[in-house]
mmCIF file of C-alpha atoms in Angstrom:
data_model
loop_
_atom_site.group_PDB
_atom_site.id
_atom_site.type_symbol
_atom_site.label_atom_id
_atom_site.label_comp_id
_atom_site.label_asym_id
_atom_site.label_seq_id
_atom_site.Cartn_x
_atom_site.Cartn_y
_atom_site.Cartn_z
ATOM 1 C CA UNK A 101 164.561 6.578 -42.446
ATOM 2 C CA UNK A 102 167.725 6.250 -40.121
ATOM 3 C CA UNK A 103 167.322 8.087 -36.585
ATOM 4 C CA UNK A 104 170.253 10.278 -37.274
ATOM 5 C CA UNK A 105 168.317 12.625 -40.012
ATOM 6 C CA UNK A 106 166.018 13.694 -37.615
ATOM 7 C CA UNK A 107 167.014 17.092 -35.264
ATOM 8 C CA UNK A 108 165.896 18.434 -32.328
ATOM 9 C CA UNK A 109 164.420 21.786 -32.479
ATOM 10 C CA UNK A 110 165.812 22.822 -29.540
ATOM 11 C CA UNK A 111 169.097 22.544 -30.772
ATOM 12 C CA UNK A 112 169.207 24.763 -33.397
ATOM 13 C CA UNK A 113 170.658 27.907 -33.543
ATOM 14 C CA UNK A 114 169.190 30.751 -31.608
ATOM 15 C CA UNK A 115 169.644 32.613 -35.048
ATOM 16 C CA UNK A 116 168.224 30.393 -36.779
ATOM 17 C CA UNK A 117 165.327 30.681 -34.782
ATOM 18 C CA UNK A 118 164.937 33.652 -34.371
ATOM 19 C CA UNK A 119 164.726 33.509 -38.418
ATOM 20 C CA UNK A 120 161.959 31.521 -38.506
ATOM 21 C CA UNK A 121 160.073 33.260 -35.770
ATOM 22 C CA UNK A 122 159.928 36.403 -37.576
ATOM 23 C CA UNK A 123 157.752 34.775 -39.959
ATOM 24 C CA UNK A 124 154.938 34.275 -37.022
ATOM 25 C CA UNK A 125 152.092 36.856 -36.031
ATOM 26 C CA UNK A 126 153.417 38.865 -33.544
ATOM 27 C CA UNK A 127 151.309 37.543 -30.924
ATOM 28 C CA UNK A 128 151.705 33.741 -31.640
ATOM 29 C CA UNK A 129 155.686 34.834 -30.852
ATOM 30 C CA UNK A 130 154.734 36.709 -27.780
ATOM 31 C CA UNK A 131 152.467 34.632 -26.702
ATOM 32 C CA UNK A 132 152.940 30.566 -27.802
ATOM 33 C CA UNK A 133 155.873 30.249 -28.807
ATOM 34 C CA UNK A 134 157.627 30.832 -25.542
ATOM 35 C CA UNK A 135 155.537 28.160 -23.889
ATOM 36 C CA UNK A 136 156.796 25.047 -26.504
ATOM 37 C CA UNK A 137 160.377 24.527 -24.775
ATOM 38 C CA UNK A 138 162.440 26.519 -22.683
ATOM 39 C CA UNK A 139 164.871 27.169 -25.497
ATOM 40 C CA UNK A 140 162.448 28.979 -27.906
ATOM 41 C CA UNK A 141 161.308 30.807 -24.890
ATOM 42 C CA UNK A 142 165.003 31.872 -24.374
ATOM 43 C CA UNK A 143 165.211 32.637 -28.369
ATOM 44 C CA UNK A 144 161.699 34.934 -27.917
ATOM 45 C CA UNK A 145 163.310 36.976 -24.432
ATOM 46 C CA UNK A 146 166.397 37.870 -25.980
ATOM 47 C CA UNK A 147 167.651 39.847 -29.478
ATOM 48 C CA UNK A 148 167.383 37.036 -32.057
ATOM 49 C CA UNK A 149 163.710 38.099 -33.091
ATOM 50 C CA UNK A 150 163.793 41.807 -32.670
ATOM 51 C CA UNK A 151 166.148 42.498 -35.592
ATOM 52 C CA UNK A 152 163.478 43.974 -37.224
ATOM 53 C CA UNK A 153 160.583 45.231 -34.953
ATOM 54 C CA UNK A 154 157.665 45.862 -37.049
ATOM 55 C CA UNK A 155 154.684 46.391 -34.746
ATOM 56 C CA UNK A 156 152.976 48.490 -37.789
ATOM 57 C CA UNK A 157 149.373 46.731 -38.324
ATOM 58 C CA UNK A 158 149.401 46.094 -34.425
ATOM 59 C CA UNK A 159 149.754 49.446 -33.815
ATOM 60 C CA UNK A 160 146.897 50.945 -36.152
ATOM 61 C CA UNK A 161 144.456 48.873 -34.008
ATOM 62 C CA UNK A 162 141.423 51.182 -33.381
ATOM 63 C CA UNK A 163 141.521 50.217 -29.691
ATOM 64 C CA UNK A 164 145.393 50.269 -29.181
ATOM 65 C CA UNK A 165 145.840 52.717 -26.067
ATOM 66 C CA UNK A 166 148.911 55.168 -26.520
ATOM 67 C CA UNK A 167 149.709 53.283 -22.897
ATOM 68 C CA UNK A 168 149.757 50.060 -24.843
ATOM 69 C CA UNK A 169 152.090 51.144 -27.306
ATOM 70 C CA UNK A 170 154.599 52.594 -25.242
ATOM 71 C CA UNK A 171 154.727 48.838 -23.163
ATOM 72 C CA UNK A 172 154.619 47.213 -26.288
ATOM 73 C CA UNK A 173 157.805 48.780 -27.815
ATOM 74 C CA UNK A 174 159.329 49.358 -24.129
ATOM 75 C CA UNK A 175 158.847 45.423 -24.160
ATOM 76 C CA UNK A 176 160.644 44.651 -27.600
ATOM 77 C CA UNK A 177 163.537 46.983 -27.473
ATOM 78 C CA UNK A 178 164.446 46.296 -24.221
ATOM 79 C CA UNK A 179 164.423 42.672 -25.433
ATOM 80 C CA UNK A 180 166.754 43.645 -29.174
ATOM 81 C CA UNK A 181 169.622 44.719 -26.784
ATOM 82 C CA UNK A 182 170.498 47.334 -29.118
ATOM 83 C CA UNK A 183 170.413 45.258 -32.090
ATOM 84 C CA UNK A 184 167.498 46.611 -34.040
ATOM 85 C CA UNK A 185 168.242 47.516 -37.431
ATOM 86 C CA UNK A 186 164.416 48.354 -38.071
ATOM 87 C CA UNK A 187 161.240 49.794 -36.472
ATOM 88 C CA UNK A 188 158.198 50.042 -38.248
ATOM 89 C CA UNK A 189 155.388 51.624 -36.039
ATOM 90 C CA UNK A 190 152.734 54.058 -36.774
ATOM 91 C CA UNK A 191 151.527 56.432 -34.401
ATOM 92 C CA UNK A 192 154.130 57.240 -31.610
ATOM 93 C CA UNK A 193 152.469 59.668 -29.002
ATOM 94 C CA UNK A 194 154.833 61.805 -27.561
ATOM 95 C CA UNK A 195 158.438 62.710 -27.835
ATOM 96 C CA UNK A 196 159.666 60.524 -25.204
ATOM 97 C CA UNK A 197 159.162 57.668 -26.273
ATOM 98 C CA UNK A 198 160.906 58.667 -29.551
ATOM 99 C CA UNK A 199 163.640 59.422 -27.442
ATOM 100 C CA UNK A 200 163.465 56.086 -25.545
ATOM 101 C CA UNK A 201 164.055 54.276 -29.514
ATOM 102 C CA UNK A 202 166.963 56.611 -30.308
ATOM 103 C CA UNK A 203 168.600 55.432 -26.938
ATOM 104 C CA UNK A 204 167.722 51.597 -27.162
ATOM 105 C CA UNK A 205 168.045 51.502 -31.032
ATOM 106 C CA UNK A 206 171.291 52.838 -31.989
ATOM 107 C CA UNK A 207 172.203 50.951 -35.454
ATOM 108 C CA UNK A 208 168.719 51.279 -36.819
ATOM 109 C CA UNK A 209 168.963 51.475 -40.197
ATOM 110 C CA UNK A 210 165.232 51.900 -41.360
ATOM 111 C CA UNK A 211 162.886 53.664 -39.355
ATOM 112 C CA UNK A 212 158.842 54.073 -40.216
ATOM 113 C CA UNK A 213 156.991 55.875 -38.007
ATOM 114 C CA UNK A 214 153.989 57.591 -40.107
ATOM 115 C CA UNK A 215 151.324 59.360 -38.022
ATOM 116 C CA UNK A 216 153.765 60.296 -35.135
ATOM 117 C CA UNK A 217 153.099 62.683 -32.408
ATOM 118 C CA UNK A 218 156.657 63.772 -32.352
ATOM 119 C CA UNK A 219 158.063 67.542 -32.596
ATOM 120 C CA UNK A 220 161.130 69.258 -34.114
ATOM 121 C CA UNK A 221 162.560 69.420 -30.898
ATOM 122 C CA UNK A 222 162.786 66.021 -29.836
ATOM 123 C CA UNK A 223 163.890 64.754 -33.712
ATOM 124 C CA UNK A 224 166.735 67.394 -33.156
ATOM 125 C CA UNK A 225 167.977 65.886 -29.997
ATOM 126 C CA UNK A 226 167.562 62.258 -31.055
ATOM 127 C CA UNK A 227 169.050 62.346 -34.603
ATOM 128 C CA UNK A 228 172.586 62.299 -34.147
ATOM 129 C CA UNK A 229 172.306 59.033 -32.334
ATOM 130 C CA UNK A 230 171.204 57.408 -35.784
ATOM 131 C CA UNK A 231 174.013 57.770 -38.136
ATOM 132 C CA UNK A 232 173.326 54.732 -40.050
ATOM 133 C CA UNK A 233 169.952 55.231 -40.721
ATOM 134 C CA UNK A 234 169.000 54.823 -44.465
ATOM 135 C CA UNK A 235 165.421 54.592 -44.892
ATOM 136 C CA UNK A 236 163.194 57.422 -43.302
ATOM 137 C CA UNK A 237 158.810 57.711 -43.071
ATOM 138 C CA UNK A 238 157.627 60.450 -41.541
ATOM 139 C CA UNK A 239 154.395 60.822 -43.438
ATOM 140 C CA UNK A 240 151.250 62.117 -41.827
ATOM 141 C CA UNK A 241 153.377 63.476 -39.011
ATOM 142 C CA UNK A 242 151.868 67.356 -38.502
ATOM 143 C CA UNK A 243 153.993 68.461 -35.588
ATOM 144 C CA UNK A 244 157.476 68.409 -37.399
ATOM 145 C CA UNK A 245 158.711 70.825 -40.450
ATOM 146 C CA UNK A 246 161.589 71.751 -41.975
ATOM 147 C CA UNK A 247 163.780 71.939 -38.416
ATOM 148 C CA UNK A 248 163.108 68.071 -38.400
ATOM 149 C CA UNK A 249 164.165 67.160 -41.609
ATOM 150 C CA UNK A 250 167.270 68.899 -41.883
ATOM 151 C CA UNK A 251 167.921 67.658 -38.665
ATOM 152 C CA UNK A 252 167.594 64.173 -39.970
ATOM 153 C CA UNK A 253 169.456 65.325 -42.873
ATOM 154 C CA UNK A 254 172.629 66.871 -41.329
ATOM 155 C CA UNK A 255 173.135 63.594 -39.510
ATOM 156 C CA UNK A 256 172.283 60.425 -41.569
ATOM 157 C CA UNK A 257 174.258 61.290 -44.008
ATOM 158 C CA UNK A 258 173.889 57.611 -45.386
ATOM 159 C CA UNK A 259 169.894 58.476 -46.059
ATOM 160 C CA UNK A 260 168.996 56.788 -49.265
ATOM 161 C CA UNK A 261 165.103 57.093 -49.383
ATOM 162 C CA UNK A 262 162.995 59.690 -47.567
ATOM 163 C CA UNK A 263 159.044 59.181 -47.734
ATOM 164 C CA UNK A 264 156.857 62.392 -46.529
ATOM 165 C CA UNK A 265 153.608 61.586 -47.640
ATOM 166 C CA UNK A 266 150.726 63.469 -46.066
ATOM 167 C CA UNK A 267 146.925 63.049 -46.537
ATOM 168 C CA UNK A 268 144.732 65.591 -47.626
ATOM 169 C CA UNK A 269 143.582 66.447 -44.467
ATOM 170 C CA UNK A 270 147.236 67.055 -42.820
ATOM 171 C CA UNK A 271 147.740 70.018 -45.464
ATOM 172 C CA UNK A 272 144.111 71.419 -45.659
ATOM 173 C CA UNK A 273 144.561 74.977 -45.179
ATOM 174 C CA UNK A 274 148.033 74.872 -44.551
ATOM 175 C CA UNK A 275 150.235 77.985 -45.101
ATOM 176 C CA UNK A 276 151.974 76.471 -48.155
ATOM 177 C CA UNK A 277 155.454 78.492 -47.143
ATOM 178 C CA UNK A 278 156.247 75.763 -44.333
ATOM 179 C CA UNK A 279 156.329 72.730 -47.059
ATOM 180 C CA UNK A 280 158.931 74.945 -49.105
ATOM 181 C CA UNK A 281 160.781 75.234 -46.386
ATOM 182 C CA UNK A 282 161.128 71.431 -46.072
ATOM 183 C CA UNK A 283 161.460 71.051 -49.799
ATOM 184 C CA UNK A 284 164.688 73.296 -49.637
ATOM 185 C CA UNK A 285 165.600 71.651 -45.678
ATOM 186 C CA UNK A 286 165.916 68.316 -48.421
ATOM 187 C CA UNK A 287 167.475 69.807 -50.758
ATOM 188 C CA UNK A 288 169.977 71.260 -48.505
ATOM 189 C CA UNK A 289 170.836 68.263 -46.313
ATOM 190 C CA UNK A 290 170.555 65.172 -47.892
ATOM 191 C CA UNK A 291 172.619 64.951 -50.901
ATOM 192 C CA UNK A 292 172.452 60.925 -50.830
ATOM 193 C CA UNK A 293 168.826 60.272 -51.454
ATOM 194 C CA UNK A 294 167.569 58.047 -54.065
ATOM 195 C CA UNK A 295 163.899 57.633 -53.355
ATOM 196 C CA UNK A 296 161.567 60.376 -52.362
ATOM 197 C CA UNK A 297 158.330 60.597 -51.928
ATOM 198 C CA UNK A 298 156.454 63.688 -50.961
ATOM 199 C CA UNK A 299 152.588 62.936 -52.132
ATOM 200 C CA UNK A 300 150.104 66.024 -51.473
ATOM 201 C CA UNK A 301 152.465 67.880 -50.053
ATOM 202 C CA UNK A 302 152.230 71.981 -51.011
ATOM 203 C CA UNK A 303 155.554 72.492 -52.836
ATOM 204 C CA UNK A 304 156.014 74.077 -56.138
ATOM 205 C CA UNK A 305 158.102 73.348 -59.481
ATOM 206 C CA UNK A 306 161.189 75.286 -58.617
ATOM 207 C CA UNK A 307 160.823 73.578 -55.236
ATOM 208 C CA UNK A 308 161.166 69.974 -56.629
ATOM 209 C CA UNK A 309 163.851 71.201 -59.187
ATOM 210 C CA UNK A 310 166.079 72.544 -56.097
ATOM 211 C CA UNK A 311 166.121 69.438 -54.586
ATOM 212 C CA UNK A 312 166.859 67.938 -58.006
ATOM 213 C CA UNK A 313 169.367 69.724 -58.964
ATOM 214 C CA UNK A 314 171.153 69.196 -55.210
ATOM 215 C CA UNK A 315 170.118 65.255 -54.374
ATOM 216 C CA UNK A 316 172.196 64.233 -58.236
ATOM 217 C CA UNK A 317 171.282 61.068 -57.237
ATOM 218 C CA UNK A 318 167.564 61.006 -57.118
ATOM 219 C CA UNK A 319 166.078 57.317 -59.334
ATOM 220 C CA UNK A 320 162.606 58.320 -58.206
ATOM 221 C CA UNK A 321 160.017 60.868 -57.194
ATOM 222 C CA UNK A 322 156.439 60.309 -56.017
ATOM 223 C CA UNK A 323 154.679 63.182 -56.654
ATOM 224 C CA UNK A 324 151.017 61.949 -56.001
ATOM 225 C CA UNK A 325 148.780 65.128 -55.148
ATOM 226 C CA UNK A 326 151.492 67.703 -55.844
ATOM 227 C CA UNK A 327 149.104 70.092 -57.961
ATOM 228 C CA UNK A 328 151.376 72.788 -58.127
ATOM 229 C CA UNK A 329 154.454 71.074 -60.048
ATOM 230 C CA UNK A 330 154.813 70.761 -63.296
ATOM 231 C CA UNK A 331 154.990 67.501 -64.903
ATOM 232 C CA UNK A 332 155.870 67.871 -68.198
ATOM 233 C CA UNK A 333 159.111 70.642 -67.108
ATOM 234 C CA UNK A 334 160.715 68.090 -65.043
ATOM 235 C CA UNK A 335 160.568 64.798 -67.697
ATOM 236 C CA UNK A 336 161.799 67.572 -70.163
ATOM 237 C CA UNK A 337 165.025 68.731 -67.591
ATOM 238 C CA UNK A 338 165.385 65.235 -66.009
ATOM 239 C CA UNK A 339 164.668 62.370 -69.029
ATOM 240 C CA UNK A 340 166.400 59.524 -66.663
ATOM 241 C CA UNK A 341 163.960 60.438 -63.714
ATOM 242 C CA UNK A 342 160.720 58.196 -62.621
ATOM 243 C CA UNK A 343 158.740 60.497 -61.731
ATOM 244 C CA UNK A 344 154.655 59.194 -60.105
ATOM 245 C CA UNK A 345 152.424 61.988 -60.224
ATOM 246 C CA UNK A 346 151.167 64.400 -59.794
ATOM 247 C CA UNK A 347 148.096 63.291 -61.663
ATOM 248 C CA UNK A 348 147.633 59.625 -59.879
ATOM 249 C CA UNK A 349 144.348 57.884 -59.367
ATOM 250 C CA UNK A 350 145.111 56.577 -55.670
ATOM 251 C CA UNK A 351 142.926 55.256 -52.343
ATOM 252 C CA UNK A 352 143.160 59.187 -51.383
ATOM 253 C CA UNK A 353 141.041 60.306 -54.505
ATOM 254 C CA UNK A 354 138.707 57.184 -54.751
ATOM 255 C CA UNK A 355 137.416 57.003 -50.795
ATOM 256 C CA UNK A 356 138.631 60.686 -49.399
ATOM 257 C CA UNK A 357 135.558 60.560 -47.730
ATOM 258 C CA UNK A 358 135.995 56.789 -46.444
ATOM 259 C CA UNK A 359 139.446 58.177 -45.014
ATOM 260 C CA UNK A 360 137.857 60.443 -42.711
ATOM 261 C CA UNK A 361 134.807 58.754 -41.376
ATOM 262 C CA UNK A 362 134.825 57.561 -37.646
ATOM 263 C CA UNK A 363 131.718 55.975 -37.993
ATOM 264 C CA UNK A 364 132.324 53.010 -39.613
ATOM 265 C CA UNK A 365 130.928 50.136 -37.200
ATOM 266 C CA UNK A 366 132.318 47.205 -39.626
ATOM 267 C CA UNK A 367 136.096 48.535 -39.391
ATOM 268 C CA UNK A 368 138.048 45.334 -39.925
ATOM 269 C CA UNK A 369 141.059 46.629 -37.709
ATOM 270 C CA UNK A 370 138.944 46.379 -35.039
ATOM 271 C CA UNK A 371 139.128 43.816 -32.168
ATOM 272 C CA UNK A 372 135.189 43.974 -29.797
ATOM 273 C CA UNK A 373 136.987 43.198 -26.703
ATOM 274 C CA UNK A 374 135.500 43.338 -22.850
ATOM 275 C CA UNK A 375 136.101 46.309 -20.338
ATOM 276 C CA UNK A 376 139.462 47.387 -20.597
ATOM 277 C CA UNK A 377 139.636 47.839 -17.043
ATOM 278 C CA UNK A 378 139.067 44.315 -16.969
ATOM 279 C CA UNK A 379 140.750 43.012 -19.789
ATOM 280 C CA UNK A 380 144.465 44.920 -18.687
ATOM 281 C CA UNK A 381 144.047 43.623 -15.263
ATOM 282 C CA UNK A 382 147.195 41.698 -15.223
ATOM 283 C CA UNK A 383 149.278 44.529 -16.497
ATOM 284 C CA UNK A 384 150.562 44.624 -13.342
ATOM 285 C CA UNK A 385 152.139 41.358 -13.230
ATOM 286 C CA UNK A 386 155.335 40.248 -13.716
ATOM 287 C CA UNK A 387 155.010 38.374 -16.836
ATOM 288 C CA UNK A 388 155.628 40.945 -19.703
ATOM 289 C CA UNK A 389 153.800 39.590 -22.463
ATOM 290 C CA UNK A 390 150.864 38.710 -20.560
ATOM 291 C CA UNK A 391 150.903 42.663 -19.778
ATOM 292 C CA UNK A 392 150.177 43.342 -23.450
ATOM 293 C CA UNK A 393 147.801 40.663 -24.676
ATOM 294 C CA UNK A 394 146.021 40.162 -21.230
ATOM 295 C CA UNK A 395 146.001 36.575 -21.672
ATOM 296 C CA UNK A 396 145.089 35.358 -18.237
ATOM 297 C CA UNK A 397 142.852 33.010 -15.867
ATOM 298 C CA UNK A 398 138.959 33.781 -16.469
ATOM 299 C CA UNK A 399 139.196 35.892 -19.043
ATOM 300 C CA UNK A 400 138.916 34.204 -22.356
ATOM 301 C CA UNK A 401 135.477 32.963 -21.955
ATOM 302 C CA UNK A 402 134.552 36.643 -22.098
ATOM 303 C CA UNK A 403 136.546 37.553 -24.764
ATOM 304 C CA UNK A 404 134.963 37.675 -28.209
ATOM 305 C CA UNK A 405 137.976 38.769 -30.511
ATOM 306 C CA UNK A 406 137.285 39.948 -34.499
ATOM 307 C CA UNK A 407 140.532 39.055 -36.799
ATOM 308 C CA UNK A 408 141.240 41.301 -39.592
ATOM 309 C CA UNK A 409 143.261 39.939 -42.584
ATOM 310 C CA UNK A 410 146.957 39.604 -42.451
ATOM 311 C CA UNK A 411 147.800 39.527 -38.844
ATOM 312 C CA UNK A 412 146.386 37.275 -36.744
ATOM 313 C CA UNK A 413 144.092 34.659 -38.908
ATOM 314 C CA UNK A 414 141.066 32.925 -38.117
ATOM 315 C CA UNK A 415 143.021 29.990 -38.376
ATOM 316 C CA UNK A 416 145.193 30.660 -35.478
ATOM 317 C CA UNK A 417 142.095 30.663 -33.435
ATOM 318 C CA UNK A 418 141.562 27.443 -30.586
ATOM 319 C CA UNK A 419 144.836 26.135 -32.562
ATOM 320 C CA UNK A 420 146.118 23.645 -30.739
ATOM 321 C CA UNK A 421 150.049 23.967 -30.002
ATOM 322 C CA UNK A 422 151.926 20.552 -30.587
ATOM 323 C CA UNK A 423 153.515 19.262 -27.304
ATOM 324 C CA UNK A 424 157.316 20.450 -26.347
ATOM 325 C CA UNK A 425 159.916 18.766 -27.814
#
């Protein structure tokens, strides 16, 4: 093998590297990669990973701090330079930091954020900053209605696929009038959608056929949980549609009781970690990253972490890093 077919990582593309970065953990790219070579650390600080920001699994953490979140995502759009065509993030705390994404993430063009603490008022403000916006969760978030979605609605005009999926508890004893009104707020607004999903919320069949007969479009419907609709009367009036529900056997029928425990001292998205007043010492540092993971001197011998499945494997722990290029 000649000496000319081999390449130095260092000199690829930050692009390209920022391609195969995405494929890490997001702590291996916070974390290790920056310390290989100065060029991937370069690659890591600036937009080429943070494309797509999705911080989802990270953020359902039972020990995540709203504090941490808000660094976290402060951290990573800062970083995207207004490049960020995605954000995938469950659980945002408060309006401003929804505000702080619609002013750092201008060409988003998917945005998750299930379980959000956000209001109508603040989605109102920030929504005509995200005209290209296709893709839209707000499921489990109780503090926005129909003001919200027609908000969305009126200006991302490009929205293909809506998903509003609540759990049972979000719409237990809910006046059912408030759902309608978002039923019709869809119907009204956003003519372009393709995919919706509105699982166990309260809405009706005349509902559901309003926002048929105004969203032509619409390829698919999740229905999941809607009691109140009529099956059979929409295959008859719309034969093309795919319609999922409302009958489904899902995770919310099978373990509705599972869903709502707090006591569950095996919970796999769980990290055992020391004091946090210990453990977040260095937030006040300069170094960023170490702000979020808290990976500093005398502190891993008192660290006992738990990995859960699909993030951050067990075979990531004690891995040892292959020298710099």
């Amino acid at each position: 093998m000649g000496e000319s077919e081999y390449r130095c990582w260092e000199e690829l593309l930050p692009d390209a590297l920022g391609l195969v970065f995405r494929n890490l953990p997001l702590q291996e790219v916070l974390t290790v990669v920056p310390r290989v070579c100065k060029s991937w650390g370069r690659v890591v600080a600036g937009p080429y990973c943070w494309q797509e920001i999705d911080i989802e699994e990270w953020s359902q953490q039972r020990h995540s701090r709203p504090d941490h979140l808000v660094r976290m995502l402060d951290l990573l759009l800062r970083r995207s330079s207004g490049a960020c065509r995605r954000i995938c993030v469950s659980g945002l705390p408060c309006d401003p930091l929804f505000s702080f994404i619609g002013d750092h993430a201008r060409a988003l063009r998917t945005l998750e954020i299930p379980r959000s603490e956000i209001s109508d008022a603040v989605v109102e403000a920030v929504a005509p900053g995200l005209p290209n916006l296709t893709f839209l969760d707000v499921s489990s978030c109780t503090k926005i209605g129909a003001r919200a979605l027609e908000a969305f609605g009126r200006h991302c005009r490009s929205l293909a696929a809506l998903r509003r999926v609540m759990h049972p508890i979000d719409v237990a004893g809910r006046n059912a009038c408030g759902q309608h009104d978002e039923a019709r707020a869809i119907a009204r607004t956003m003519p372009a959608l393709r995919h919706l999903e509105v699982g166990y919320m309260l809405v009706t069949t005349e509902a559901i056929l309003e926002v048929l007969s105004r969203c032509r479009g619409l390829e698919f419907v999740d229905l999941r949980g809607c009691w109140a609709v009529d099956e059979a009367l929409l295959r008859e009036r719309h034969p093309r549609l795919s319609v999922l529900g409302p009958g489904v056997d899902d995770c919310f029928e099978n373990s509705y009781w599972e869903e709502c425990s707090d006591d569950d001292d095996d919970d796999v998205y769980s990290w055992e970690l020391m004091d946090d007043d210990e453990y977040y010492g260095v937030v006040g540092s300069d170094d960023d990253d170490e702000a979020v993971w808290g990976d500093g001197p005398g502190l891993v011998e008192n660290l006992e972490v738990r990995f859960y499945g699909g993030g951050f494997s067990e075979s990531y722990a004690g891995f040892d890093w292959p020298a710099s290029p």
